[in-house]
Coordinates of C-alpha atoms (C1' of nucleotides) in Angstrom, one line a residue:
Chain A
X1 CA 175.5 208.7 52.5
X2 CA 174.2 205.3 51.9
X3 CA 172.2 204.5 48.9
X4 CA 170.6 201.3 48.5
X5 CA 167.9 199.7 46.1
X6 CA 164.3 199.9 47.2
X7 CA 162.6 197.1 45.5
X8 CA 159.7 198.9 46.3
X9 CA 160.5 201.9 44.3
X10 CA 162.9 200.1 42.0
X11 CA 165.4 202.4 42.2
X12 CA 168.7 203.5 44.7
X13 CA 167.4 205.7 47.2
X14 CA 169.3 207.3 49.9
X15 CA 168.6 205.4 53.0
X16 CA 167.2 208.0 55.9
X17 CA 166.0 205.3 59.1
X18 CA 162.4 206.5 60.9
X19 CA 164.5 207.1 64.0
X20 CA 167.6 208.5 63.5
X21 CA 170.6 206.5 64.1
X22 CA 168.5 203.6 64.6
X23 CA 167.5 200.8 62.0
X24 CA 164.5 198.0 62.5
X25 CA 165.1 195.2 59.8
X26 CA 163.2 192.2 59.5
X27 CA 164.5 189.4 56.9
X28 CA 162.3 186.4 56.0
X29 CA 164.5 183.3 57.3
X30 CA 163.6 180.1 56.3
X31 CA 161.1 177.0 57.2
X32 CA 163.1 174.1 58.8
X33 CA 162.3 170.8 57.6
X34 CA 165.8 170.5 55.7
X35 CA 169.3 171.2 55.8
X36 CA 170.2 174.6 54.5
X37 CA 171.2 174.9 50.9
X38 CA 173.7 177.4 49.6
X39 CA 170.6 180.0 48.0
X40 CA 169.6 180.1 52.4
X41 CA 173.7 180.7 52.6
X42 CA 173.5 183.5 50.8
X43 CA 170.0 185.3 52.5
X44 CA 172.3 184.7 55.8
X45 CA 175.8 185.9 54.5
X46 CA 174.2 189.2 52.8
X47 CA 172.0 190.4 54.8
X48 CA 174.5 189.6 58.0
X49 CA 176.9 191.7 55.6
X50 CA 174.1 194.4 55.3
X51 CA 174.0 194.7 59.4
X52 CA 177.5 195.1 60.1
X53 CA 177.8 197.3 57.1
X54 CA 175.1 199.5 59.1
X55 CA 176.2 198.9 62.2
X56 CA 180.0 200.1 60.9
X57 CA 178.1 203.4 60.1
X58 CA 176.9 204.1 63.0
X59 CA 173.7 202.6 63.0
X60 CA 172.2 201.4 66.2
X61 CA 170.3 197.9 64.5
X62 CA 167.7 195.8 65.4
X63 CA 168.1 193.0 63.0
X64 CA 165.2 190.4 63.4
X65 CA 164.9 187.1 60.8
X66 CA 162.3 184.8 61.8
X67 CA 161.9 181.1 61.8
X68 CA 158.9 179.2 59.7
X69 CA 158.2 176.3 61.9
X70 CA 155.0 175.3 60.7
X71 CA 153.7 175.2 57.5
X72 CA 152.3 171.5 54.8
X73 CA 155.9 170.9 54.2
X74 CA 157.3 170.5 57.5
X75 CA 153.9 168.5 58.5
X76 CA 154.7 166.5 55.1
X77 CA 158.1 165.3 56.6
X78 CA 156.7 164.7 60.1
X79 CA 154.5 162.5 59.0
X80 CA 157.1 160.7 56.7
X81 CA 159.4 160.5 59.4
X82 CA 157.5 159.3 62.0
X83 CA 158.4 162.3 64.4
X84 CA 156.6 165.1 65.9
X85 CA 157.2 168.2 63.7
X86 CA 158.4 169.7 66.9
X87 CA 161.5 167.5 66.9
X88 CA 161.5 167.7 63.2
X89 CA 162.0 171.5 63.1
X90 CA 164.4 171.9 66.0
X91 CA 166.5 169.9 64.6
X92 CA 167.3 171.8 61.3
X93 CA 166.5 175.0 63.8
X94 CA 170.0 173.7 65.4
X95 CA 171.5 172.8 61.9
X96 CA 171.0 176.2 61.0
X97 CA 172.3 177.9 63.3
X98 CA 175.4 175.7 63.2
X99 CA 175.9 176.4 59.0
X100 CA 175.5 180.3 60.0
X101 CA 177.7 180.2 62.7
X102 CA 180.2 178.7 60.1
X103 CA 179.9 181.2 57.9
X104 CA 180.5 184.3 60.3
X105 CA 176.7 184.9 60.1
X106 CA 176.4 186.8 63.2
X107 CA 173.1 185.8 65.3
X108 CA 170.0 188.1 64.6
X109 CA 169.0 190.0 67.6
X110 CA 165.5 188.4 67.9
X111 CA 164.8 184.8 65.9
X112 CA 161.3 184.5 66.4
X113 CA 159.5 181.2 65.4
X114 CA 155.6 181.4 63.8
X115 CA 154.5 178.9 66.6
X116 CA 155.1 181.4 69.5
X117 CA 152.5 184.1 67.8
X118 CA 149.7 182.3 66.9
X119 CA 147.8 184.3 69.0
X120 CA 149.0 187.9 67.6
X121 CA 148.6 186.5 63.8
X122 CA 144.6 186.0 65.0
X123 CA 144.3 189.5 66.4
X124 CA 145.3 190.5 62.9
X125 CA 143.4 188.5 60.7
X126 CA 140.2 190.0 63.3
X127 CA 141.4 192.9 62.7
X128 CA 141.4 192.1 58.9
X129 CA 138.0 190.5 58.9
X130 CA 136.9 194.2 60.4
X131 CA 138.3 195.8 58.6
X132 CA 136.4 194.1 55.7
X133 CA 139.9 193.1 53.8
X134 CA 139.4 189.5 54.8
X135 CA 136.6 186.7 55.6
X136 CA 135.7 183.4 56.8
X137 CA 135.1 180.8 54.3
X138 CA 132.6 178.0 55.1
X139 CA 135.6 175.0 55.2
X140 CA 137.2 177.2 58.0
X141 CA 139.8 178.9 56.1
X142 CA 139.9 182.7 56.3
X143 CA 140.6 184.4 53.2
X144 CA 142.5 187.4 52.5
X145 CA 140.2 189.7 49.8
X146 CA 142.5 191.2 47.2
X147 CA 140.3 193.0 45.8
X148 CA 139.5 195.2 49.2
X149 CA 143.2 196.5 49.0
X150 CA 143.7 198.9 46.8
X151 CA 147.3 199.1 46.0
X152 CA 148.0 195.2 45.8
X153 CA 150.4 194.7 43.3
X154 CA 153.0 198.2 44.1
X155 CA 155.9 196.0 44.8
X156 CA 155.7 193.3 42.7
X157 CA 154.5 195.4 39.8
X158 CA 151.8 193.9 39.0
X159 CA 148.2 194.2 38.2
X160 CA 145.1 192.1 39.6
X161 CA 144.3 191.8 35.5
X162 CA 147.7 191.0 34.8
X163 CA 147.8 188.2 37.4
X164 CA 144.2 186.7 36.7
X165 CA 145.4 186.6 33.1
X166 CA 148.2 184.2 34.1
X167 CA 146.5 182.8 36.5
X168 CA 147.6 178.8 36.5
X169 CA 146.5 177.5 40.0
X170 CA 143.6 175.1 40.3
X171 CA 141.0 177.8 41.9
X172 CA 139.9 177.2 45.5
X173 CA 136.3 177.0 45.2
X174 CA 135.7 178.9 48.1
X175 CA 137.5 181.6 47.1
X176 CA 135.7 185.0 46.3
X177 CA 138.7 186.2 43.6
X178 CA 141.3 183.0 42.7
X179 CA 144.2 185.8 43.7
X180 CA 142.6 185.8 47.1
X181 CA 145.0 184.0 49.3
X182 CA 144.6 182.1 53.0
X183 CA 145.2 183.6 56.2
X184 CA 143.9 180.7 58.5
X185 CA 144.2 177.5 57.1
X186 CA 141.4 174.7 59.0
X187 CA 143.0 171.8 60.2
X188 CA 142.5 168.3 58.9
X189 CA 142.6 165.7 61.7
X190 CA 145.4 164.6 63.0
X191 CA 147.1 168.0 61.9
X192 CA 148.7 170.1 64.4
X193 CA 146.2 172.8 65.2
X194 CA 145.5 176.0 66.9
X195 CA 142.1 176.8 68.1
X196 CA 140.2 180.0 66.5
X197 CA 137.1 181.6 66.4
X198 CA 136.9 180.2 62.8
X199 CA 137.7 176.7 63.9
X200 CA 141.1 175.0 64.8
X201 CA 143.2 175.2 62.3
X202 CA 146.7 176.8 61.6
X203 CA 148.5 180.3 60.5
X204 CA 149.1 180.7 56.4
X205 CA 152.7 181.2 55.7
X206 CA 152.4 184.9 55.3
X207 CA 150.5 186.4 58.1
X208 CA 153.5 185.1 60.1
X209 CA 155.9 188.0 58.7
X210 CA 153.0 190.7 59.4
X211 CA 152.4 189.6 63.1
X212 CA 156.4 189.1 64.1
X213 CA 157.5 192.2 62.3
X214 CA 154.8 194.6 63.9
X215 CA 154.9 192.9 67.5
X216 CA 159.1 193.3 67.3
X217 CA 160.0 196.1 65.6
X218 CA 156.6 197.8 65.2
X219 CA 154.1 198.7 62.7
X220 CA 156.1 200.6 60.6
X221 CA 160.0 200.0 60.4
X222 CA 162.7 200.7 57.7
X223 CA 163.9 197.7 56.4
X224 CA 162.4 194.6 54.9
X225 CA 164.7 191.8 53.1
X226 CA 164.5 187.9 51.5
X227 CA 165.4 186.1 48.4
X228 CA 164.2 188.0 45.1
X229 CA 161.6 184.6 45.5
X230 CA 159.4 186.5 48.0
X231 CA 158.9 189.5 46.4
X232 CA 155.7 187.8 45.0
X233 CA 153.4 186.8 46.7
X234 CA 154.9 186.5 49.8
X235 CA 156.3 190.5 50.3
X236 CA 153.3 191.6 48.6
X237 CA 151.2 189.8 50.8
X238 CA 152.7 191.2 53.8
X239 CA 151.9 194.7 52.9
X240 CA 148.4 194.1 52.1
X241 CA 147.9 192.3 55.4
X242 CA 150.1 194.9 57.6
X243 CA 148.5 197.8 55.5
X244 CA 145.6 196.7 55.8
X245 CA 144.9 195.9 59.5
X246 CA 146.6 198.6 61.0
X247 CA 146.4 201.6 58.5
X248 CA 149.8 202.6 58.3
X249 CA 152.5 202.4 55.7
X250 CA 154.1 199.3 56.5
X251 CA 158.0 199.4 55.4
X252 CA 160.3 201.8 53.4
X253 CA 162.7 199.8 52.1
X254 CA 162.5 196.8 50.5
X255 CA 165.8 194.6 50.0
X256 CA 166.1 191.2 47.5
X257 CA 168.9 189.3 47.0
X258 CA 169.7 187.4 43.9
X259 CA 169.8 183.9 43.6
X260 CA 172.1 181.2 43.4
X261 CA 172.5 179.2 40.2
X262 CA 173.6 175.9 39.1
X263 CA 174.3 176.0 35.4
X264 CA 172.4 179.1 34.9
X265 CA 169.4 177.6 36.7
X266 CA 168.0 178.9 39.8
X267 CA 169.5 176.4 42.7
X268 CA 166.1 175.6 44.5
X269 CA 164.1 172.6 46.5
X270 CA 162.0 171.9 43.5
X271 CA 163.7 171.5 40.9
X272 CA 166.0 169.2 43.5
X273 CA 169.2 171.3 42.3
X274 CA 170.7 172.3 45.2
X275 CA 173.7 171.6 47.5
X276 CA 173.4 171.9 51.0
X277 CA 175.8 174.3 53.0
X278 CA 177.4 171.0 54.9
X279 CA 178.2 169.4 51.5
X280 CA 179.8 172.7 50.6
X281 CA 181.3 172.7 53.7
X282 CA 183.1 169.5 53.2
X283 CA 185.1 170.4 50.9
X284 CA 185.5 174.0 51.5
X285 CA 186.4 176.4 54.4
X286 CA 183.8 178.5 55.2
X287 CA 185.0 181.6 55.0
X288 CA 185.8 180.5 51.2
X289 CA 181.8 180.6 50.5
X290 CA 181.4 183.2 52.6
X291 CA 184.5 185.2 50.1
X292 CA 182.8 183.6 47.3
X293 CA 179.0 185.2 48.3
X294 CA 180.3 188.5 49.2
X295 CA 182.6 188.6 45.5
X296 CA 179.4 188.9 43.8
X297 CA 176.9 191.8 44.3
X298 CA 173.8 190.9 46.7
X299 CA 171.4 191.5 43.8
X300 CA 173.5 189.5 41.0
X301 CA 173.0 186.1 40.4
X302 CA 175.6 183.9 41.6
X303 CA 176.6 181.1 39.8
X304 CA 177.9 177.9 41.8
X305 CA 180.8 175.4 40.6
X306 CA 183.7 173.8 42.1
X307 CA 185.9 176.2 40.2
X308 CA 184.5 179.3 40.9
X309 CA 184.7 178.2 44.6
X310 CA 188.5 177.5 44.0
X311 CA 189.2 181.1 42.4
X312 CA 187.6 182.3 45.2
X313 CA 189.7 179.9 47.5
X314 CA 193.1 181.2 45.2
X315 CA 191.4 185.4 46.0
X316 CA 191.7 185.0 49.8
X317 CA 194.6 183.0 49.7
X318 CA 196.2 186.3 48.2
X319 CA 195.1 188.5 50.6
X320 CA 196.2 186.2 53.8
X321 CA 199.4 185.4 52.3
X322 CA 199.7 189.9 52.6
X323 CA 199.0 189.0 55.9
X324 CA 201.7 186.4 56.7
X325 CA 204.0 187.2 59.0
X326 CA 203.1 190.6 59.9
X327 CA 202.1 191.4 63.5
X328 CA 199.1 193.7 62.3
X329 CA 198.3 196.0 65.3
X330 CA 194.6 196.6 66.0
X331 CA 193.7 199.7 63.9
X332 CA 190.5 202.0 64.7
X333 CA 189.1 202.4 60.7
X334 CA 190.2 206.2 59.8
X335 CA 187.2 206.6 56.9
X336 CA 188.9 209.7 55.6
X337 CA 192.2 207.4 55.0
X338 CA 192.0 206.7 50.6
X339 CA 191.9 203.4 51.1
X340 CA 188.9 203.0 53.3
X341 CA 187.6 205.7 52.2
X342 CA 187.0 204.0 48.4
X343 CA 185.8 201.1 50.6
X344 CA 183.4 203.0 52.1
X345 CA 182.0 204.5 48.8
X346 CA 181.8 201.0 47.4
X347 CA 179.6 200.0 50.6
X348 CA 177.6 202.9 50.7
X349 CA 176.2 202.4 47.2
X350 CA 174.1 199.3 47.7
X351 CA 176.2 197.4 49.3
X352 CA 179.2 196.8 46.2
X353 CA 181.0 194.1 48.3
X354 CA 182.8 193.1 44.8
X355 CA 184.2 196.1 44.6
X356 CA 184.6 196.8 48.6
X357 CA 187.2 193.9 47.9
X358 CA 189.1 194.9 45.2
X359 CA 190.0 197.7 47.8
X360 CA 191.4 194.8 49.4
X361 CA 193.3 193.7 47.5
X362 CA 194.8 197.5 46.0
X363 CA 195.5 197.3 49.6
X364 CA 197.4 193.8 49.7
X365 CA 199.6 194.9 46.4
X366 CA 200.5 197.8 48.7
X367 CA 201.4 195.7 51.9
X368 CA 203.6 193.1 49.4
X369 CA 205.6 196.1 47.9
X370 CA 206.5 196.9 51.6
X371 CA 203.8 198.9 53.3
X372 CA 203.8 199.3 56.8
X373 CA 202.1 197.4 59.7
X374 CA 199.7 199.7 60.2
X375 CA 198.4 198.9 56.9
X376 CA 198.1 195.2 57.6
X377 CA 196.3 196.8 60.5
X378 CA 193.8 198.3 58.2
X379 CA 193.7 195.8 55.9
X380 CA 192.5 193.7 58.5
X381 CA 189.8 196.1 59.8
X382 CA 188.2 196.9 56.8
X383 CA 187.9 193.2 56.1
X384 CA 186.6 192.5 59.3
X385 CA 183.8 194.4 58.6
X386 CA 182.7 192.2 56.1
X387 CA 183.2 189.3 58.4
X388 CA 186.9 188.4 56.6
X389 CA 189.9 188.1 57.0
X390 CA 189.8 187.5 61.4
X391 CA 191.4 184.3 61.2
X392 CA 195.6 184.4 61.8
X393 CA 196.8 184.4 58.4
X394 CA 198.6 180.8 59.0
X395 CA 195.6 179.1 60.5
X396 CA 193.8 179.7 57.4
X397 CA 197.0 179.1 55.3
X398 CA 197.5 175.9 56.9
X399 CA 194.3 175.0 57.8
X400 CA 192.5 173.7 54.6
X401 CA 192.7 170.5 52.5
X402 CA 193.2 166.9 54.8
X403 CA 195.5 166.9 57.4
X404 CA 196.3 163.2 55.9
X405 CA 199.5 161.5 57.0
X406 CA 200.9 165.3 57.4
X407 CA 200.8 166.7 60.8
X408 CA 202.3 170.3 61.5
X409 CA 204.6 168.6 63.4
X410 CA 205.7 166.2 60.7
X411 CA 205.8 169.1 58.4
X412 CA 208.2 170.8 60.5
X413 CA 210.4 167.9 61.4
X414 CA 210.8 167.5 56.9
X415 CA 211.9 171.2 56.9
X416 CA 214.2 170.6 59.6
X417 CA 215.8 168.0 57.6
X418 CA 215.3 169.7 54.7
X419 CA 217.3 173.1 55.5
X420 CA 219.9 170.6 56.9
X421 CA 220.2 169.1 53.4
X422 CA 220.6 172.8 51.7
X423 CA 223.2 173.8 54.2
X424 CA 225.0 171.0 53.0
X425 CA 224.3 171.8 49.6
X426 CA 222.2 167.9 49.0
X427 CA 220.2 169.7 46.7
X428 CA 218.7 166.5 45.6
X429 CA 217.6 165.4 49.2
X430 CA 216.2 168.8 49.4
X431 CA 213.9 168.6 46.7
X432 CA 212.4 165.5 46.9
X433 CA 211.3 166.3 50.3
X434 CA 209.5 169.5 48.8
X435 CA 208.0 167.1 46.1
X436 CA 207.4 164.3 48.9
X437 CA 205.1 167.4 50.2
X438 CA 204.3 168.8 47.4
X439 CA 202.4 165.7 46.2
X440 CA 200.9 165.7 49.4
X441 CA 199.1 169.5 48.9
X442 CA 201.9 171.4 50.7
X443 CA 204.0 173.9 49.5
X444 CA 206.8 175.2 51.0
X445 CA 208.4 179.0 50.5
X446 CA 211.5 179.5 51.3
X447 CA 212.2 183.2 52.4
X448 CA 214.5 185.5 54.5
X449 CA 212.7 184.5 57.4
X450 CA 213.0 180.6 57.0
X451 CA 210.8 178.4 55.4
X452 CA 207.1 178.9 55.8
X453 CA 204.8 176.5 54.4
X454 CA 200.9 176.2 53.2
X455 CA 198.2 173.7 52.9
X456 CA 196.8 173.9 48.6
Chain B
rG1 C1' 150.8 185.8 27.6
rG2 C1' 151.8 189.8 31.7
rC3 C1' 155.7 191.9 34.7
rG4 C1' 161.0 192.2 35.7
rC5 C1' 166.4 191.4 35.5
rG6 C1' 170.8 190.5 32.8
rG7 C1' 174.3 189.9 28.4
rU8 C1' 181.9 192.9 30.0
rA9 C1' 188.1 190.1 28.2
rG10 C1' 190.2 182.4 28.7
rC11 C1' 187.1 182.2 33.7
rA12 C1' 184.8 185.1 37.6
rA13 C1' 183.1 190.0 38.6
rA14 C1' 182.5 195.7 39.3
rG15 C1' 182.5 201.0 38.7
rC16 C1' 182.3 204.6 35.1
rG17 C1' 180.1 209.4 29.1
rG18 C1' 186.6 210.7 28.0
rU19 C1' 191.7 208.4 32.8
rU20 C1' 194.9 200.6 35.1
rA21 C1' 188.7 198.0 38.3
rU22 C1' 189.9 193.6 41.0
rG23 C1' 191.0 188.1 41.5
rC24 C1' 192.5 183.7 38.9
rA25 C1' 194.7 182.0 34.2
rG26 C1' 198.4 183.3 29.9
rA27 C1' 203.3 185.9 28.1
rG28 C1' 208.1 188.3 29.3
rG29 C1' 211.4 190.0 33.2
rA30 C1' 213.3 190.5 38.4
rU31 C1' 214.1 187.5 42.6
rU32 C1' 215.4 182.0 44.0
rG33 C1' 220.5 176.6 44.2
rC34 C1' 215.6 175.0 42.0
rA35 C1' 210.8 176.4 43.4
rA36 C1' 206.9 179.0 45.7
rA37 C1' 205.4 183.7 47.2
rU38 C1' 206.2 188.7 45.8
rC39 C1' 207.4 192.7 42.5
rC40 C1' 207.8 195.0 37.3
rU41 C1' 206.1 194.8 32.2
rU42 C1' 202.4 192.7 29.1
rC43 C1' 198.2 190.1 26.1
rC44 C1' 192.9 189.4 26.3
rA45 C1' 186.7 193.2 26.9
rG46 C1' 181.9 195.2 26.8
rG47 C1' 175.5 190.4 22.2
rG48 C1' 173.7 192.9 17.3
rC49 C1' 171.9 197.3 14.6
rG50 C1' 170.7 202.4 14.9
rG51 C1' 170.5 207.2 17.6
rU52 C1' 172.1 211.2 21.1
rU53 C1' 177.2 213.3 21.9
rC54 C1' 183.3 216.5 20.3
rG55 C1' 183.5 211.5 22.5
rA56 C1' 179.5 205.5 24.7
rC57 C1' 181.1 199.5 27.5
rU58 C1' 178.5 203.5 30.2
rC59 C1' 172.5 207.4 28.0
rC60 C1' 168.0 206.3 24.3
rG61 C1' 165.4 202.9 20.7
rC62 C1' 164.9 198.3 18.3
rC63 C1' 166.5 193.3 17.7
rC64 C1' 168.8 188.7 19.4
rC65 C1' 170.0 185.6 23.5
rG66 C1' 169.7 184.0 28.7
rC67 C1' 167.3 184.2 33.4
rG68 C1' 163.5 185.2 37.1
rC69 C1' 158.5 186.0 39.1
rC70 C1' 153.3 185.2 37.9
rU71 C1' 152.6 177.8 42.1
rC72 C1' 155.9 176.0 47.6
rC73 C1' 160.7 178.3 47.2
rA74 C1' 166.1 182.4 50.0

RNA sequence: GGCGCGGUAGCAAAGCGGUUAUGCAGAGGAUUGCAAAUCCUUCCAGGGCGGUUCGACUCCGCCCCGCGCCUCCA
């Protein structure tokens, strides 16, 4: 039975889906007017982790994580850029999806973009304004009234007092409460603009979620998830505006991942902090950060240094090396088998990837001391349902670091020579050529099979 | 100020009221021409003070420290 931590009730809950067998998620994506940084990484590696975690249970999932394509900041870098914001946006739209599909991050069954429902966010801020939870200021804007909902505040956990009392934005005069926030922002010229009954103007960031969600997955689904940066306002906002216009109890389950750190500091835009999944990428394989993401729990923070990133390089290198040399046959996962059965148990409580992998790596001990195939087999399929481990083990053993002057080919031609040169007992020849490589970032093993060798 | 999260061994990171987490690093051994990999053994924990309990890292209270949200942010 799988238990997972409702923001909303802050608490683990067992997870029962509206339709059985079925799951509707929606997870706030991001707004493209930069490359990715590793915090988006870890929104795309967790909650991809959290689908094929559900799908592996049987789940039938529709998975939807949506695109901000408008909103001040992308305009912003338009404008500095000289470009449209169309052109602007698909081209991190692109970027993204190329730094997910590095990572494993499976593609979201519907990606929509806020430009493409426009139309549906205005039926719900009429039906808003109706309803008497929203209204039109005189500037254009169309204000949501916080006041008019009455449970504003249940996931956040906080008051209207407690928020007025630390209250530190410069109030928008035309405002009717200060925690009143915009639904339809009017357009200043030259802005891109929609027209509306209220004026043209565009969508405010958070009616987007509310429109998208409802229109794909409907008015009231299972599973809503984001950075633990959304939870307020942006989350909170979405149930008083879905709430709110249509009646009905929005979503059950609310999901937050941690953040990532830099020095014990939130890694974020602002405070300018962050590293961008490319740079990362440079000097890293990808399924390294994605290893290094999954090693912590979704909801911890995550700390992010060069050497944490090479323990978790040194972590999968252990289990691949398992792998080496073992023709694992494809194995159907048996979830009554003890070993994926604890790795089932470790998933099923919120998601415990950390300790989903040390199953792995019980497993791997196992396989070194002499398991059998089928094992590898498992090892294998249990992994792959976290998105590891599908490589062939010497791609990735081989694969990482700079090629440099050191071609496989090269490589192979050394430990030609160099076998020749231990047959012949020239110890001496044989070990500088191991140092030659060694200096180089290649180690070679020598073993009953012959002499296999590995990129550091 | 309000609300919330966390403090675990050298580093990272989990579960658990009593039994080895796990990975890396360290020590000893096996193996190896030497290594590497692997195996065996081993060292190193649970911020502080109280309480509950036969027994607490695990539950409760207080304190200290760190972080987050309350403003755009994954």
């Amino acid at each position: 039975m799988l238990k997972l931590y409702n923001s909303l009730a802050r608490e683990k809950q067992a997870f029962v889906p509206i339709e059985p067998g079925r799951v509707r998620m929606y997870v706030c994506g991001m707004t493209v007017y930069d490359y990715c940084h590793l915090g988006h990484a870890r929104v795309l590696v967790v909650f991809d982790m959290i689908t094929r975690w559900l799908k592996a249970s049987g789940f039938e999932v529709t998975y939807v994580r949506n695109v901000t394509d408008i909103d001040d900041k992308i305009i912003k870098r338009a404008n500095e850029n000289g470009e449209p914001y169309t052109a602007l946006t698909q081209r991190f739209i692109d970027a993204m999806h190329a730094d997910g599909a590095a990572l494993g991050v499976q593609a979201p069954d519907h990606e929509p973009r806020a430009t493409e429902y426009v139309g549906k966010m205005l039926d719900m801020i009429r039906a808003l304004i109706e309803r008497g939870l929203a209204y039109p200021a005189p500037n254009g804007d169309v204000y949501y009234a916080v006041g008019k909902f009455a449970t504003y505040g249940q996931l956040s956990g906080k008051s209207l007092d407690d928020l007025r009392a630390g209250e530190r934005v410069e109030v928008d005069p035309y405002k009717r409460d200060p925690l009143d926030f915009v639904l339809w922002k009017a357009a200043k010229p030259g802005e891109p603009a929609w027209p509306s009954p209220w004026g043209d103007g565009r969508p405010g960031w958070h009616i987007e979620c509310s429109a998208m969600g409802s229109d794909l997955l409907g008015r009231h689904f299972d599973i809503h998830g984001g950075g633990q940066d959304l939870q307020f306002p942006h989350h909170e906002n979405e149930i008083a505006q879905s709430e709110g216009a249509h009646g009905c109890k929005f979503v059950n389950y609310w999901l937050h991942n941690g953040f990532v750190r830099v020095d014990d500091e939130k890694m974020s835009k602002s405070l300018g902090n962050f590293f961008t999944i490319r740079e990362v990428l440079a000097k890293y394989d990808p399924e390294v950060v994605r290893f290094f993401i999954l090693r912590a729990h979704y909801r911890s923070p995550l700390n992010y240094s060069d050497q944490h990133l090479d323990d978790a390089k040194a972590a999968l290198t252990r289990l691949y090396t398992a792998l080496r040399g073992i023709a694992a046959p494809a194995v159907a996962i048996d979830w009554h088998e003890p070993y994926a059965a604890s790795f089932k148990a470790a998933m099923d409580d919120d998601f415990g990837t950390p300790e989903a992998l040390a199953v792995l790596f019980d497993l791997a001990a196992e396989l070194n001391k002499g398991g059998e195939p089928k094992q590898a087999g498992l090892l294998k399929a249990l992994a792959g349902v976290l998105g590891l481990l599908e490589r062939a083990p010497e791609a990735f053993l081989q694969g990482g670091g700079e090629e440099g002057d050191y071609s496989a080919e090269r490589i192979e031609v050394l430990i030609q020579e160099r076998l020749a040169a231990r047959k012949a007992k020239d110890f001496s020849r044989s070990d500088a050529i191991r140092d030659e490589l060694k200096a180089a970032g290649i180690v070679l093993e020598d073993g009953p099979q012959g002499t296999l060798w590995r990129r550091e």
